[in-house]
Coordinates of C-alpha atoms and ligand atoms in Angstrom, one line a residue:
M1 CA 41.5 99.9 123.7
E2 CA 41.4 96.6 121.8
S3 CA 38.0 95.3 120.7
I4 CA 36.7 91.8 121.1
N5 CA 35.3 92.2 117.6
H6 CA 38.8 92.3 116.2
P7 CA 40.9 89.1 116.1
Q8 CA 43.2 89.1 119.0
R9 CA 45.8 86.9 120.7
R10 CA 45.7 86.3 124.5
Y11 CA 48.7 85.2 126.6
N12 CA 48.6 82.3 128.9
P13 CA 51.1 83.3 131.7
L14 CA 51.0 79.8 133.1
T15 CA 52.4 78.2 130.0
G16 CA 53.9 81.1 128.1
E17 CA 51.7 80.2 125.1
W18 CA 49.2 82.3 123.1
V19 CA 45.7 81.6 122.0
L20 CA 44.0 83.2 119.0
V21 CA 40.5 84.6 119.9
T22 CA 38.3 85.3 116.9
S23 CA 34.9 86.0 118.3
H24 CA 33.7 88.1 115.4
R25 CA 33.2 84.7 113.6
T26 CA 30.6 83.2 116.0
S27 CA 27.7 84.0 113.7
R28 CA 29.2 82.0 110.9
P29 CA 26.8 79.4 109.5
W30 CA 27.1 75.9 110.9
L31 CA 26.8 73.1 108.3
G32 CA 27.7 70.2 110.5
Q33 CA 25.0 67.8 111.6
E34 CA 23.5 67.9 115.0
E35 CA 22.7 64.4 116.3
E36 CA 20.6 63.3 119.2
P37 CA 22.9 61.8 121.9
S38 CA 22.3 58.2 122.6
V39 CA 21.0 57.6 126.1
S40 CA 22.3 54.5 127.7
P41 CA 20.2 52.8 130.4
K42 CA 21.2 53.7 134.0
V43 CA 22.1 50.6 135.9
E44 CA 23.4 50.5 139.4
Y45 CA 25.5 47.4 138.8
D46 CA 26.9 45.9 135.6
P47 CA 28.2 42.3 135.9
G48 CA 30.4 43.0 132.8
C49 CA 32.1 46.1 134.3
F50 CA 35.7 46.0 135.4
L51 CA 35.1 48.6 138.1
C52 CA 31.9 47.5 139.8
P53 CA 32.3 46.1 143.3
G54 CA 33.1 42.4 143.6
N55 CA 33.8 42.0 139.9
V56 CA 36.9 40.4 138.4
R57 CA 39.2 42.7 136.4
A58 CA 41.2 42.0 133.3
S59 CA 44.2 41.0 135.5
G60 CA 42.1 38.3 137.2
E61 CA 42.0 40.2 140.5
R62 CA 38.7 40.7 142.2
N63 CA 37.5 44.2 143.3
A64 CA 36.6 44.7 146.9
N65 CA 32.9 45.1 147.8
Y66 CA 33.6 48.8 148.3
R67 CA 31.0 51.3 149.7
K68 CA 32.5 54.7 148.8
T69 CA 35.8 54.8 146.9
F70 CA 38.1 52.0 145.7
V71 CA 41.7 52.4 144.5
F72 CA 43.8 49.8 142.6
T73 CA 47.0 49.7 140.6
N74 CA 46.2 50.0 136.9
D75 CA 46.4 46.5 135.3
F76 CA 47.8 48.1 132.2
S77 CA 50.1 50.7 133.8
A78 CA 51.9 52.9 131.4
L79 CA 54.6 53.7 134.0
L80 CA 56.4 51.1 136.1
P81 CA 58.1 51.4 139.5
D82 CA 61.2 49.2 139.1
I83 CA 63.0 50.9 136.3
P84 CA 66.6 52.2 136.9
D85 CA 66.9 56.0 136.4
R86 CA 69.1 56.3 133.3
R87 CA 69.7 59.2 131.0
S88 CA 71.3 59.0 127.6
K89 CA 72.2 61.8 125.2
K90 CA 73.7 60.3 122.1
S91 CA 73.7 63.7 120.5
P92 CA 71.8 66.9 121.0
L93 CA 69.1 65.4 118.7
I94 CA 68.7 62.0 120.3
Q95 CA 67.9 62.1 124.0
V96 CA 66.3 59.4 126.2
D97 CA 65.4 59.3 129.8
Q98 CA 64.3 56.1 131.5
V99 CA 61.6 56.9 133.9
R100 CA 59.8 55.4 136.9
G101 CA 56.2 55.7 137.9
V102 CA 53.0 54.1 139.1
C103 CA 49.5 54.2 137.6
K104 CA 46.3 53.8 139.7
V105 CA 42.6 53.9 139.2
I106 CA 40.2 55.5 141.7
C107 CA 36.6 54.4 141.5
F108 CA 34.4 57.2 142.8
S109 CA 31.4 55.2 143.8
P110 CA 30.1 51.6 143.7
H111 CA 27.2 52.9 141.6
H112 CA 27.9 52.0 138.0
S113 CA 26.1 54.9 136.4
K114 CA 26.3 57.8 138.8
T115 CA 28.5 60.7 137.8
L116 CA 30.5 62.9 140.3
A117 CA 27.8 65.6 139.9
E118 CA 25.1 63.2 141.0
L119 CA 26.9 61.9 144.1
P120 CA 25.8 63.3 147.5
G121 CA 28.2 65.9 149.0
E122 CA 29.7 63.5 151.5
D123 CA 30.6 61.0 148.7
I124 CA 32.3 63.8 146.8
V125 CA 34.3 64.5 149.9
A126 CA 35.3 60.8 150.0
V127 CA 36.6 61.2 146.4
I128 CA 38.6 64.3 147.5
D129 CA 40.0 62.3 150.4
A130 CA 41.1 59.6 148.0
W131 CA 42.8 62.2 145.8
I132 CA 44.6 63.5 149.0
E133 CA 45.5 60.1 150.2
Q134 CA 47.0 59.0 146.9
S135 CA 48.9 62.3 146.5
S136 CA 50.4 62.0 150.0
L137 CA 51.3 58.4 149.5
L138 CA 52.8 58.6 146.0
G139 CA 54.4 62.0 146.7
Q140 CA 56.8 60.2 149.0
N141 CA 58.3 58.4 146.1
Y142 CA 57.5 60.4 143.0
R143 CA 58.2 64.0 142.0
W144 CA 54.9 64.5 140.2
V145 CA 51.5 63.1 141.0
Q146 CA 49.0 63.6 138.2
I147 CA 45.4 63.1 139.1
F148 CA 43.1 63.2 136.1
E149 CA 39.6 62.3 135.1
N150 CA 38.6 61.5 131.5
K151 CA 34.8 61.6 131.3
G152 CA 32.7 60.5 128.5
E153 CA 33.1 58.3 125.4
I154 CA 34.0 61.4 123.3
M155 CA 37.1 61.8 125.5
G156 CA 38.1 58.2 125.0
C157 CA 36.9 57.1 128.4
S158 CA 36.6 53.3 128.2
N159 CA 34.1 52.8 131.0
P160 CA 31.0 54.8 132.2
H161 CA 31.7 53.7 135.8
P162 CA 32.7 56.9 137.6
H163 CA 36.5 56.9 138.1
C164 CA 39.7 58.8 137.6
Q165 CA 43.3 57.9 137.2
V166 CA 46.5 58.8 139.0
W167 CA 49.9 58.6 137.3
A168 CA 52.8 59.3 139.6
S169 CA 56.2 59.9 137.9
S170 CA 59.8 60.4 138.7
F171 CA 59.8 63.3 136.2
L172 CA 57.9 66.5 135.6
P173 CA 55.7 66.1 132.5
N174 CA 55.6 68.9 130.0
E175 CA 52.5 70.8 131.3
A176 CA 53.9 70.6 134.9
R177 CA 57.3 71.8 133.7
K178 CA 55.9 74.8 131.8
E179 CA 53.7 75.8 134.8
D180 CA 56.6 75.4 137.2
L181 CA 58.9 77.5 135.1
H182 CA 56.4 80.4 134.6
Q183 CA 55.2 80.5 138.2
R184 CA 58.8 80.4 139.4
E185 CA 59.8 83.2 137.1
Y186 CA 56.8 85.4 138.1
F187 CA 57.6 84.8 141.8
R188 CA 61.2 85.7 141.3
K189 CA 60.2 89.0 139.6
Y190 CA 57.2 90.1 141.8
R191 CA 57.6 88.0 145.0
T192 CA 53.9 87.1 144.7
Q193 CA 52.2 84.0 143.3
L194 CA 51.1 84.3 139.7
L195 CA 47.8 82.5 140.2
L196 CA 46.9 84.4 143.3
D197 CA 47.5 87.7 141.5
Y198 CA 45.5 86.4 138.6
L199 CA 42.7 85.4 141.0
K200 CA 42.6 88.9 142.5
Y201 CA 42.3 90.3 139.0
E202 CA 39.4 88.0 138.2
I203 CA 37.6 88.8 141.4
G204 CA 37.9 92.5 140.5
E205 CA 36.7 91.9 136.9
K206 CA 33.9 89.5 137.9
R207 CA 32.9 88.7 134.3
R208 CA 34.8 85.5 133.9
I209 CA 33.7 84.0 137.3
V210 CA 31.5 80.9 136.9
A211 CA 31.0 80.0 140.6
E212 CA 32.5 80.9 143.9
N213 CA 32.2 80.1 147.6
K214 CA 34.2 81.1 150.7
D215 CA 37.3 79.1 149.8
W216 CA 37.1 78.5 146.0
V217 CA 36.6 80.3 142.8
V218 CA 35.9 78.9 139.3
V219 CA 36.7 81.1 136.3
V220 CA 36.9 80.7 132.5
P221 CA 40.5 81.8 132.3
F222 CA 41.2 84.9 130.2
W223 CA 43.4 82.6 128.0
A224 CA 41.1 79.6 127.8
V225 CA 41.5 77.4 124.7
W226 CA 38.6 75.1 125.0
P227 CA 35.2 76.7 124.5
F228 CA 34.0 76.1 128.1
E229 CA 37.4 75.5 129.8
T230 CA 37.5 76.4 133.5
L231 CA 40.1 76.9 136.2
L232 CA 39.3 76.1 139.8
L233 CA 41.4 77.8 142.4
P234 CA 41.5 78.1 146.2
R235 CA 41.4 81.7 147.5
R236 CA 44.3 81.2 149.9
H237 CA 47.8 80.2 149.0
V238 CA 47.8 76.4 148.9
L239 CA 50.7 74.3 147.4
R240 CA 49.0 71.0 147.2
L241 CA 45.8 69.0 147.7
T242 CA 47.4 67.5 150.9
E243 CA 47.2 71.0 152.6
L244 CA 43.5 71.3 152.4
N245 CA 41.7 71.4 155.8
D246 CA 38.3 69.8 156.6
S247 CA 36.3 72.9 155.8
E248 CA 38.1 73.4 152.4
R249 CA 37.5 69.8 151.5
R250 CA 33.8 70.3 152.1
T251 CA 33.6 73.6 150.2
L252 CA 35.6 72.0 147.4
S253 CA 33.0 69.2 147.1
E254 CA 30.3 71.8 147.0
I255 CA 31.9 73.9 144.2
I256 CA 32.7 70.8 142.2
K257 CA 29.1 69.7 142.4
I258 CA 27.9 73.1 141.3
L259 CA 30.4 73.3 138.4
L260 CA 29.6 69.9 137.1
S261 CA 25.9 70.5 137.4
K262 CA 26.2 73.7 135.4
Y263 CA 28.3 71.8 132.8
D264 CA 25.6 69.1 132.5
N265 CA 22.9 71.8 132.2
L266 CA 24.7 73.6 129.4
F267 CA 23.7 71.1 126.6
K268 CA 21.5 68.9 128.8
V269 CA 23.8 66.0 128.6
E270 CA 26.3 64.3 130.9
F271 CA 29.1 66.7 130.0
P272 CA 32.3 65.2 128.8
Y273 CA 35.7 66.6 129.9
S274 CA 39.2 65.9 130.9
M275 CA 40.1 67.4 134.2
G276 CA 43.1 67.3 136.5
W277 CA 44.9 68.7 139.4
H278 CA 48.2 70.7 139.3
G279 CA 50.1 71.5 142.5
A280 CA 53.6 71.9 143.7
P281 CA 55.9 69.0 142.8
Y282 CA 57.0 66.7 145.6
D283 CA 60.7 67.6 145.5
E284 CA 63.3 69.4 147.6
N285 CA 62.9 72.7 145.7
A286 CA 61.4 75.8 147.4
N287 CA 58.0 75.6 145.8
S288 CA 56.2 78.7 147.2
H289 CA 55.7 80.0 143.7
W290 CA 53.1 77.3 143.2
Q291 CA 49.4 77.6 143.7
L292 CA 47.1 74.5 143.6
H293 CA 44.5 74.5 140.9
A294 CA 42.4 72.2 138.7
H295 CA 41.9 72.5 135.0
Y296 CA 38.6 71.4 133.3
Y297 CA 38.9 70.9 129.6
P298 CA 35.6 70.0 128.0
P299 CA 35.5 69.4 124.3
L300 CA 31.9 70.4 123.5
L301 CA 31.3 73.5 121.5
R302 CA 27.6 74.0 120.7
S303 CA 25.6 70.9 121.5
S304 CA 25.9 67.6 123.0
M305 CA 27.5 66.2 119.9
I306 CA 29.4 69.0 118.3
K307 CA 32.9 69.3 119.7
K308 CA 35.7 71.7 119.1
F309 CA 38.3 70.1 116.9
M310 CA 41.9 70.8 117.8
V311 CA 43.1 70.3 114.2
G312 CA 44.4 72.2 111.3
Y313 CA 45.5 75.6 112.5
E314 CA 45.6 74.5 116.1
M315 CA 48.0 71.6 115.3
L316 CA 50.1 73.5 112.9
A317 CA 50.1 77.1 114.3
E318 CA 48.3 77.8 117.6
P319 CA 45.0 77.2 119.4
Q320 CA 42.1 79.3 118.3
R321 CA 38.6 79.9 119.6
D322 CA 35.5 81.7 118.4
I323 CA 33.3 82.1 121.4
S324 CA 35.0 84.6 123.8
P325 CA 35.9 83.4 127.2
E326 CA 33.7 86.1 128.6
A327 CA 30.6 84.8 126.7
A328 CA 31.4 81.3 127.8
A329 CA 31.7 82.4 131.4
E330 CA 28.4 84.3 131.3
K331 CA 26.6 81.3 129.9
L332 CA 28.0 79.0 132.6
H333 CA 27.4 81.6 135.3
N334 CA 23.7 81.9 134.4
L335 CA 23.0 78.2 134.4
A336 CA 21.3 76.6 137.4
K337 CA 23.5 75.2 140.1
E338 CA 21.5 72.0 140.3
R339 CA 21.0 69.5 137.5
I340 CA 17.7 70.3 135.9
F341 CA 17.1 67.3 133.7
Ligands
H2U401 P1 39.9 55.3 131.4 O1 38.5 54.8 131.0 O2 39.8 56.7 132.0 O3 40.9 55.2 130.3 O4 40.4 54.4 132.6 C1 40.2 53.1 132.7 C2 41.5 52.5 133.2 O5 41.3 51.3 133.8 C3 42.5 52.2 132.0 O6 43.6 53.0 132.1 C4 42.3 50.4 133.5 C5 42.7 50.7 132.1 O7 44.0 50.4 131.9 N1 41.7 49.1 133.7 C6 42.3 48.2 134.6 O8 43.3 48.5 135.2 N2 41.8 46.9 134.7 C7 40.7 46.5 134.0 O9 40.3 45.3 134.3 C8 40.1 47.3 133.0 C9 40.6 48.7 132.9
ZN402 ZN1 47.8 73.8 135.6

């Protein structure tokens, strides 16, 4: 039996990639500086914010006086809708695809300083409804709808006003393509869904479970790369967000609130992360190999200021982590479900 005290590599069956786990090193001395996080004042409305209700954005357009969520097309969209599909392969080395897409911003709340974890349950349901509405709308024209949230300055988020982005595209981006391929291959071999079999395994093992309710489970995946990375999964087979029923939307809001509160409690800070949803592409293929899930990738390692750097070995060789996924899961599992600061 392999020992966690020996360096080991773990396989990520969703992407086909490996991660190096070296938890024997966690007691190595830390020479980096720990700084106090800066606390910015909490205001309900910021006249200079591009996302607050009634304010004028960079484009000159005025935001609605919204009460719950507010969606607009990104004024600096990376993807554009009116581009002809064109593919050119000048040689095996030089290939270009012209691509179409749409980028939107979803404001979670009119309140400038509230994070998702701080919103009342029904307001989180409103955010989930906005995710579902955008998925269903954009899924009619685009093969992939990527919902993602960048939270915190450390993640490059430009504005504290709670919001996420949606980028819909005519193509499957790399992460989607890898997950599609590996789930498809697994389904072809075993006639069951990779992530549902994985979920069964984790429910049996228990030790990587962070939170669960009747419809949803959060685990630190066996193959997690980021120190406190988690995977959020529905218990039943669900292809896309658009399939969730009323009860599942409510239980999803509850588990998100619990997960984000635990994250905030970990280092007593508004926990930064990038998160996003993955579900079946909106195309003609049989997609029953897919299982809806969300990834949470937080950068913090050991305090509110010390993040895990994905540099050096990670860039040149493969991702590596010191703290074991089991230890990370135990920490998160034991933290309070409500914010305690
Ligand atoms: P991030 O902070 O997660 O990067 O999201 C802010 C997005 O909002 C960013 O993509 C857009 C930026 O292009 N934005 C507008 O569309 N209009 C504005 O007036 C400011 C910001
Ligand atoms: Zn995924």
